[in-house]
Coordinates of C-alpha atoms and ligand atoms in Angstrom, one line a residue:
M1 CA 0.1 0.0 -0.2
L2 CA 1.2 3.4 -0.2
I3 CA 0.8 6.2 2.5
V4 CA 0.6 9.7 1.5
M5 CA 1.5 12.1 4.2
Q6 CA 0.3 15.1 4.6
K7 CA 2.2 18.1 2.8
D8 CA 3.4 19.5 6.3
A9 CA 4.1 16.4 8.1
T10 CA 7.1 16.6 10.0
P11 CA 10.3 14.1 9.9
Q12 CA 9.4 12.6 13.2
Q13 CA 5.7 11.8 11.7
V14 CA 7.2 10.1 9.0
E15 CA 9.6 8.2 11.3
N16 CA 6.7 7.1 13.4
V17 CA 4.6 5.7 10.3
V18 CA 7.7 4.0 9.1
A19 CA 8.4 2.5 12.3
R20 CA 4.7 0.9 12.0
V21 CA 5.2 -0.3 8.5
R22 CA 8.2 -2.0 9.8
S23 CA 6.7 -3.4 12.8
Q24 CA 4.2 -5.2 10.5
G25 CA 6.8 -7.0 8.6
L26 CA 6.8 -5.0 5.7
S27 CA 9.5 -3.1 4.0
V28 CA 9.8 0.7 3.6
H29 CA 10.3 2.4 0.0
L30 CA 10.4 6.1 0.7
S31 CA 9.7 8.6 -1.8
Q32 CA 10.2 12.1 -1.5
G33 CA 8.4 14.3 -3.6
A34 CA 8.2 17.9 -4.6
E35 CA 5.6 18.5 -1.8
R36 CA 5.0 15.6 0.3
V37 CA 6.4 12.1 1.4
V38 CA 5.0 9.0 0.2
I39 CA 6.1 5.9 1.8
G40 CA 5.5 2.4 -0.2
A41 CA 4.6 -0.3 2.4
I42 CA 5.6 -3.3 0.6
G43 CA 5.2 -7.3 1.3
D44 CA 2.5 -9.1 2.0
D45 CA -0.1 -7.0 3.7
R46 CA -3.1 -9.2 3.5
A47 CA -3.8 -9.3 7.2
V48 CA -2.5 -5.5 7.7
S49 CA -4.9 -3.5 8.2
K50 CA -4.9 0.0 6.3
D51 CA -7.1 1.7 8.7
Q52 CA -4.4 2.0 11.5
F53 CA -2.0 4.0 9.4
M54 CA -4.8 6.7 8.5
L55 CA -5.2 7.0 12.5
L56 CA -1.4 8.1 12.6
E57 CA -0.4 12.0 12.9
G58 CA 0.9 13.3 9.4
V59 CA -1.1 10.8 7.2
D60 CA -3.1 12.2 4.3
R61 CA -4.4 8.8 2.8
V62 CA -3.7 5.3 2.4
L63 CA -4.0 3.8 -1.3
P64 CA -3.9 0.1 -2.1
I65 CA -1.2 -1.0 -4.8
L66 CA -3.5 -3.4 -6.9
R67 CA -1.2 -4.9 -9.2
P68 CA 1.1 -7.8 -8.1
Y69 CA 4.1 -6.1 -9.4
K70 CA 3.9 -2.9 -6.5
L71 CA 7.1 -1.2 -7.0
A72 CA 6.9 -1.0 -10.6
S73 CA 3.4 -0.4 -11.2
R74 CA 2.1 3.0 -12.0
E75 CA 0.2 3.3 -9.1
F76 CA 3.4 3.6 -7.3
S77 CA 5.0 6.1 -8.8
D78 CA 2.9 8.8 -11.1
Q79 CA 6.3 10.0 -12.2
D80 CA 8.5 8.1 -15.4
T81 CA 11.6 6.7 -13.7
R82 CA 15.0 8.2 -15.4
V83 CA 17.8 5.7 -15.7
K84 CA 21.3 7.4 -16.1
I85 CA 23.3 5.8 -18.2
G86 CA 26.8 7.5 -18.6
D87 CA 25.8 11.4 -18.7
R88 CA 22.7 10.4 -20.6
E89 CA 19.5 9.0 -19.1
V90 CA 16.9 6.7 -20.7
G91 CA 13.2 7.3 -19.7
G92 CA 12.8 11.1 -20.2
S93 CA 11.5 12.6 -23.2
A94 CA 15.1 12.1 -25.2
V95 CA 15.5 8.5 -27.2
L96 CA 18.7 6.5 -26.0
L97 CA 20.7 4.7 -28.4
I98 CA 22.7 1.6 -27.3
A99 CA 24.9 -0.1 -30.3
G100 CA 27.7 -2.5 -30.6
P101 CA 28.4 -6.1 -31.4
C102 CA 26.5 -9.1 -30.0
S103 CA 29.8 -10.0 -28.5
V104 CA 33.1 -8.9 -28.3
E105 CA 35.3 -10.7 -30.3
S106 CA 38.9 -8.8 -30.2
R107 CA 40.6 -5.4 -29.4
S108 CA 40.2 -4.1 -32.9
Q109 CA 36.9 -5.4 -33.6
I110 CA 35.4 -3.6 -30.3
L111 CA 37.7 -0.5 -31.0
E112 CA 36.6 0.0 -34.4
I113 CA 32.9 -0.5 -33.6
A114 CA 32.7 1.8 -30.6
H115 CA 34.3 4.6 -32.3
A116 CA 31.9 3.7 -35.6
V117 CA 28.9 3.7 -33.2
R118 CA 29.8 6.9 -31.3
E119 CA 30.5 8.7 -34.6
A120 CA 27.0 7.7 -35.8
G121 CA 25.4 8.9 -32.7
A122 CA 24.8 6.2 -29.9
H123 CA 24.8 7.1 -26.5
A124 CA 26.5 3.8 -25.0
L125 CA 28.3 0.5 -26.2
R126 CA 26.8 -2.8 -26.0
G127 CA 29.0 -6.2 -26.2
G128 CA 28.9 -9.5 -24.6
A129 CA 31.4 -10.4 -22.6
Y130 CA 29.6 -13.9 -21.3
K131 CA 27.4 -15.0 -24.2
P132 CA 24.3 -17.3 -23.4
R133 CA 24.4 -19.9 -26.7
T134 CA 21.8 -22.4 -27.5
S135 CA 24.8 -24.7 -28.6
P136 CA 27.8 -25.1 -25.9
Y137 CA 30.1 -25.5 -29.2
S138 CA 29.2 -22.0 -30.2
F139 CA 31.8 -19.0 -29.0
Q140 CA 31.1 -18.4 -25.6
G141 CA 32.6 -15.2 -25.5
L142 CA 36.0 -13.9 -24.3
G143 CA 34.7 -13.4 -20.7
S144 CA 37.2 -11.4 -18.5
E145 CA 39.2 -10.6 -21.4
G146 CA 35.9 -9.1 -22.9
L147 CA 35.5 -7.0 -20.3
E148 CA 38.9 -5.6 -20.4
L149 CA 38.4 -4.6 -23.8
L150 CA 35.3 -3.0 -23.0
A151 CA 36.7 -1.1 -20.8
E152 CA 39.3 -0.1 -23.1
A153 CA 36.6 1.1 -25.3
R154 CA 34.7 2.9 -23.3
A155 CA 37.8 4.9 -22.1
A156 CA 38.8 5.5 -25.6
T157 CA 34.9 6.7 -26.5
G158 CA 33.6 7.9 -23.2
L159 CA 30.9 5.5 -24.5
P160 CA 29.3 3.9 -21.4
V161 CA 28.9 0.0 -21.4
V162 CA 26.6 -2.3 -21.6
T163 CA 27.4 -6.1 -21.2
E164 CA 25.4 -9.5 -20.0
V165 CA 25.7 -11.1 -16.5
L166 CA 25.1 -14.6 -17.1
A167 CA 25.2 -16.0 -13.6
T168 CA 25.0 -14.8 -9.7
E169 CA 28.5 -15.3 -9.3
Q170 CA 29.6 -13.0 -12.3
V171 CA 27.7 -9.8 -10.5
Q172 CA 30.4 -8.5 -8.6
Q173 CA 33.0 -8.7 -11.8
V174 CA 30.9 -7.6 -14.3
S175 CA 29.5 -4.7 -12.1
E176 CA 33.3 -3.4 -12.2
A177 CA 33.3 -3.2 -15.7
A178 CA 29.8 -2.6 -16.9
D179 CA 28.0 0.8 -16.6
V180 CA 24.5 -1.7 -17.1
L181 CA 24.0 -5.0 -16.7
Q182 CA 22.1 -6.7 -19.1
I183 CA 19.9 -9.6 -17.8
G184 CA 19.3 -11.9 -21.3
A185 CA 15.9 -13.1 -21.9
R186 CA 17.0 -16.8 -21.2
N187 CA 17.7 -15.2 -17.2
M188 CA 14.9 -12.9 -16.8
Q189 CA 13.2 -16.1 -14.2
N190 CA 16.8 -16.4 -12.7
F191 CA 15.6 -15.3 -9.4
A192 CA 19.0 -15.8 -7.9
L193 CA 20.5 -13.8 -10.2
L194 CA 17.7 -10.8 -10.1
H195 CA 18.4 -10.6 -6.3
A196 CA 21.9 -10.4 -6.5
I197 CA 21.5 -7.6 -9.1
G198 CA 18.9 -6.1 -6.9
E199 CA 21.6 -5.6 -4.3
T200 CA 24.1 -3.7 -6.6
R201 CA 23.3 -0.1 -7.6
K202 CA 24.0 -0.4 -11.1
P203 CA 21.3 -0.1 -13.8
A204 CA 20.0 -3.0 -14.7
L205 CA 18.5 -3.6 -18.5
L206 CA 16.2 -6.7 -18.1
K207 CA 15.3 -8.4 -21.3
R208 CA 11.7 -9.8 -21.6
G209 CA 11.8 -14.0 -22.0
M210 CA 10.9 -15.1 -25.3
S211 CA 8.0 -16.5 -23.6
A212 CA 7.3 -14.4 -20.7
T213 CA 4.0 -12.3 -20.6
V214 CA 4.1 -8.9 -19.7
E215 CA 3.0 -9.4 -16.3
E216 CA 6.2 -12.0 -15.8
L217 CA 8.7 -9.4 -17.1
L218 CA 7.2 -6.9 -14.5
M219 CA 7.3 -9.3 -11.6
A220 CA 10.8 -10.1 -12.6
A221 CA 11.8 -6.1 -12.5
E222 CA 10.1 -6.5 -9.2
Y223 CA 12.8 -8.8 -7.6
I224 CA 15.3 -6.3 -8.6
L225 CA 13.1 -3.6 -7.1
S226 CA 12.6 -5.1 -4.2
H227 CA 16.0 -5.6 -3.5
G228 CA 16.6 -1.9 -3.4
N229 CA 18.1 -1.2 -7.0
R230 CA 15.7 1.0 -8.3
Q231 CA 17.3 1.8 -11.8
V232 CA 15.9 -0.9 -13.9
I233 CA 15.0 -0.7 -17.7
L234 CA 12.6 -3.1 -19.6
C235 CA 13.5 -4.2 -23.1
E236 CA 11.1 -5.8 -25.2
R237 CA 13.5 -8.0 -27.8
G238 CA 10.7 -10.2 -29.3
I239 CA 8.5 -13.4 -28.2
R240 CA 8.3 -16.4 -30.0
T241 CA 5.0 -17.4 -32.1
F242 CA 4.2 -19.5 -34.5
E243 CA 5.8 -17.3 -37.1
T244 CA 9.3 -18.5 -38.5
A245 CA 9.9 -16.0 -41.1
T246 CA 11.8 -13.6 -38.6
R247 CA 13.9 -15.3 -35.5
N248 CA 11.3 -13.7 -32.9
T249 CA 8.4 -11.6 -33.6
T250 CA 8.2 -8.1 -32.2
D251 CA 5.8 -8.1 -29.8
I252 CA 5.0 -4.0 -30.6
N253 CA 2.0 -4.0 -28.3
A254 CA 4.3 -4.4 -25.4
V255 CA 5.6 -1.0 -25.9
P256 CA 2.7 0.8 -25.0
V257 CA 1.2 -1.6 -22.5
L258 CA 4.4 -1.3 -20.5
K259 CA 4.4 2.3 -20.8
S260 CA 0.8 2.2 -19.1
L261 CA 1.5 -0.4 -16.8
T262 CA 4.8 0.6 -15.4
H263 CA 7.1 3.9 -14.7
L264 CA 10.0 2.4 -15.4
P265 CA 11.8 3.0 -19.1
V266 CA 11.0 0.7 -21.9
M267 CA 13.5 -0.1 -24.3
L268 CA 13.5 -2.3 -27.6
D269 CA 15.9 -4.7 -29.3
P270 CA 14.9 -5.3 -33.1
S271 CA 17.8 -7.0 -33.9
H272 CA 16.7 -10.0 -31.6
S273 CA 13.2 -9.3 -32.4
T274 CA 13.4 -9.8 -36.2
G275 CA 17.0 -11.6 -36.2
L276 CA 17.7 -10.0 -39.9
W277 CA 19.3 -6.9 -40.5
Q278 CA 17.0 -5.6 -43.1
F279 CA 14.3 -5.4 -40.9
V280 CA 15.8 -4.0 -37.7
T281 CA 15.9 -0.3 -39.3
P282 CA 11.9 -0.6 -40.0
V283 CA 11.4 -1.7 -37.0
A284 CA 13.4 0.4 -35.0
R285 CA 11.2 3.2 -36.2
A286 CA 8.1 1.4 -35.0
A287 CA 9.2 0.8 -31.9
V288 CA 10.2 4.8 -31.3
A289 CA 6.7 5.4 -32.9
A290 CA 5.2 3.2 -30.5
G291 CA 6.7 5.2 -27.4
A292 CA 10.1 3.3 -26.7
D293 CA 12.8 5.3 -24.8
G294 CA 15.7 3.9 -26.3
L295 CA 16.8 1.1 -28.6
I296 CA 19.5 -1.5 -28.4
I297 CA 20.9 -2.3 -32.1
E298 CA 24.1 -5.2 -32.8
V299 CA 26.2 -3.1 -35.2
H300 CA 29.3 -4.9 -36.5
P301 CA 31.9 -4.0 -38.8
H302 CA 31.9 -7.0 -40.8
P303 CA 28.8 -8.9 -40.2
E304 CA 29.5 -11.8 -42.2
E305 CA 32.8 -12.7 -40.0
A306 CA 30.5 -12.2 -36.7
L307 CA 31.0 -15.1 -34.2
S308 CA 27.6 -14.4 -32.9
D309 CA 24.5 -13.2 -34.5
G310 CA 25.8 -11.4 -37.8
S311 CA 22.5 -12.1 -39.7
Q312 CA 21.1 -9.4 -37.5
S313 CA 23.5 -7.0 -37.6
L314 CA 23.8 -3.4 -39.2
K315 CA 27.0 -2.6 -40.9
P316 CA 28.2 0.7 -39.4
E317 CA 26.4 3.2 -42.1
R318 CA 23.4 1.2 -41.9
F319 CA 23.7 2.5 -38.4
A320 CA 24.0 5.6 -39.1
E321 CA 21.2 5.8 -41.4
L322 CA 19.0 4.2 -38.7
V323 CA 19.8 6.7 -36.5
R324 CA 18.9 9.4 -39.0
Q325 CA 15.6 7.9 -39.5
V326 CA 14.8 7.3 -35.9
R327 CA 15.7 11.2 -35.0
A328 CA 13.0 11.9 -37.7
I329 CA 10.5 9.5 -35.8
A330 CA 11.2 11.0 -32.7
E331 CA 10.2 14.3 -33.9
A332 CA 7.2 13.6 -35.4
V333 CA 5.9 11.8 -32.1
G334 CA 6.9 14.9 -30.1
R335 CA 10.3 13.4 -28.7
T336 CA 14.0 13.4 -29.7
V337 CA 16.9 11.1 -29.9
A338 CA 19.3 12.4 -27.0
P339 CA 22.5 14.5 -28.7
P340 CA 25.5 12.3 -29.6
L341 CA 28.2 12.5 -26.7
G342 CA 29.8 15.5 -26.1
E343 CA 27.1 17.5 -27.7
S344 CA 24.3 19.5 -25.6
F345 CA 20.5 19.2 -26.0
P346 CA 19.7 22.1 -28.0
Q347 CA 17.5 24.0 -25.5
E348 CA 16.6 22.6 -22.3
R349 CA 17.9 19.1 -21.5
D350 CA 14.0 17.9 -21.3
N351 CA 11.2 19.8 -22.7
G352 CA 8.8 17.5 -20.7
R353 CA 7.0 16.6 -24.0
R354 CA 5.4 12.8 -23.6
P355 CA 3.6 11.1 -26.1
Q356 CA 0.2 10.5 -24.5
F357 CA -1.4 6.4 -24.6
Ligands
LIG1 C1 22.2 -10.1 -26.7 O1 21.6 -9.4 -26.3 O2 23.0 -10.4 -27.7 C2 21.0 -11.4 -26.4 C3 21.8 -12.6 -26.3 O3 19.9 -11.0 -26.3 P1 18.5 -11.8 -25.6 O4 18.8 -12.1 -24.3 O5 17.7 -11.1 -25.7 O6 18.3 -12.9 -26.5
LIG2 MN1 22.8 -11.4 -30.0

């Protein structure tokens, strides 16, 4: 439930309510708004009487959160969450672009592509050091060497790094190298991993499982949020359907549906959702038109030589064209694409415009 304090509630009154919430076995999530404090009392509150809180000094009202994903729900926060990635953020009016290869393959490959995507306007570099592969005989990633190469690419370009963490034991190591921890589709319901990432304070990019419902995605996000990490970004990456013409089916509906259900930023990955580079740019345009806060795109200097996901990887010049097209779409729906790193926002940082859903 949400306990909304009166505008003039004193710190002592807030403290009393917090103590009462804890004494009921619920956890406390404090939000200090511009005008008033809102206390999220989260946990199994079925046996807890809401009325007792109404009687406490300084309490204005008590509201139930009806959704099972309490902290992720729009009911919990009417303000959109913005997650900082380097100097930029995702979840405001500007669209954020993450680009790079599926896997880090070599020093020259990652440095070349990092410079190229930065030049084209990407705001962060993606690249897997630990790779979840369907076959144990496929390239599994360079592991810790890959993380070092990503750190080198970040130092050379200034691009923050987004990379996948596959297992709980890797969380600490990957957190040291990464700016954003990617949780892959295959791990969306790895609850131990979600818990461990919830204990960090690193932004997490949570990809939707290929057979997961929107509600299951939000419940997975709730695992991270409930352990204290509020910096969660959701990512639609295509789901399994009967259709075989593409690797997955982009659930474009998920974008406005998620935006209506949660305050968390929503990104879309048209590379994995289509599996074919020819369809990446059109689906990227659709994502931004539908209200996505950002895109994550696979780009490789030589897709035909890629050790993973070459068929869905754009060449750098095609990525540059995608950025141009997406910029036009963003403007058509009242948004912008965040300016390239090193350039400032034209007028104010955020014009507050949001598409309405
Ligand atoms: C990836 O981003 O390379 C990846 C493996 O994505 P997903 O988990 O969505 O399949
Ligand atoms: Mn990939």
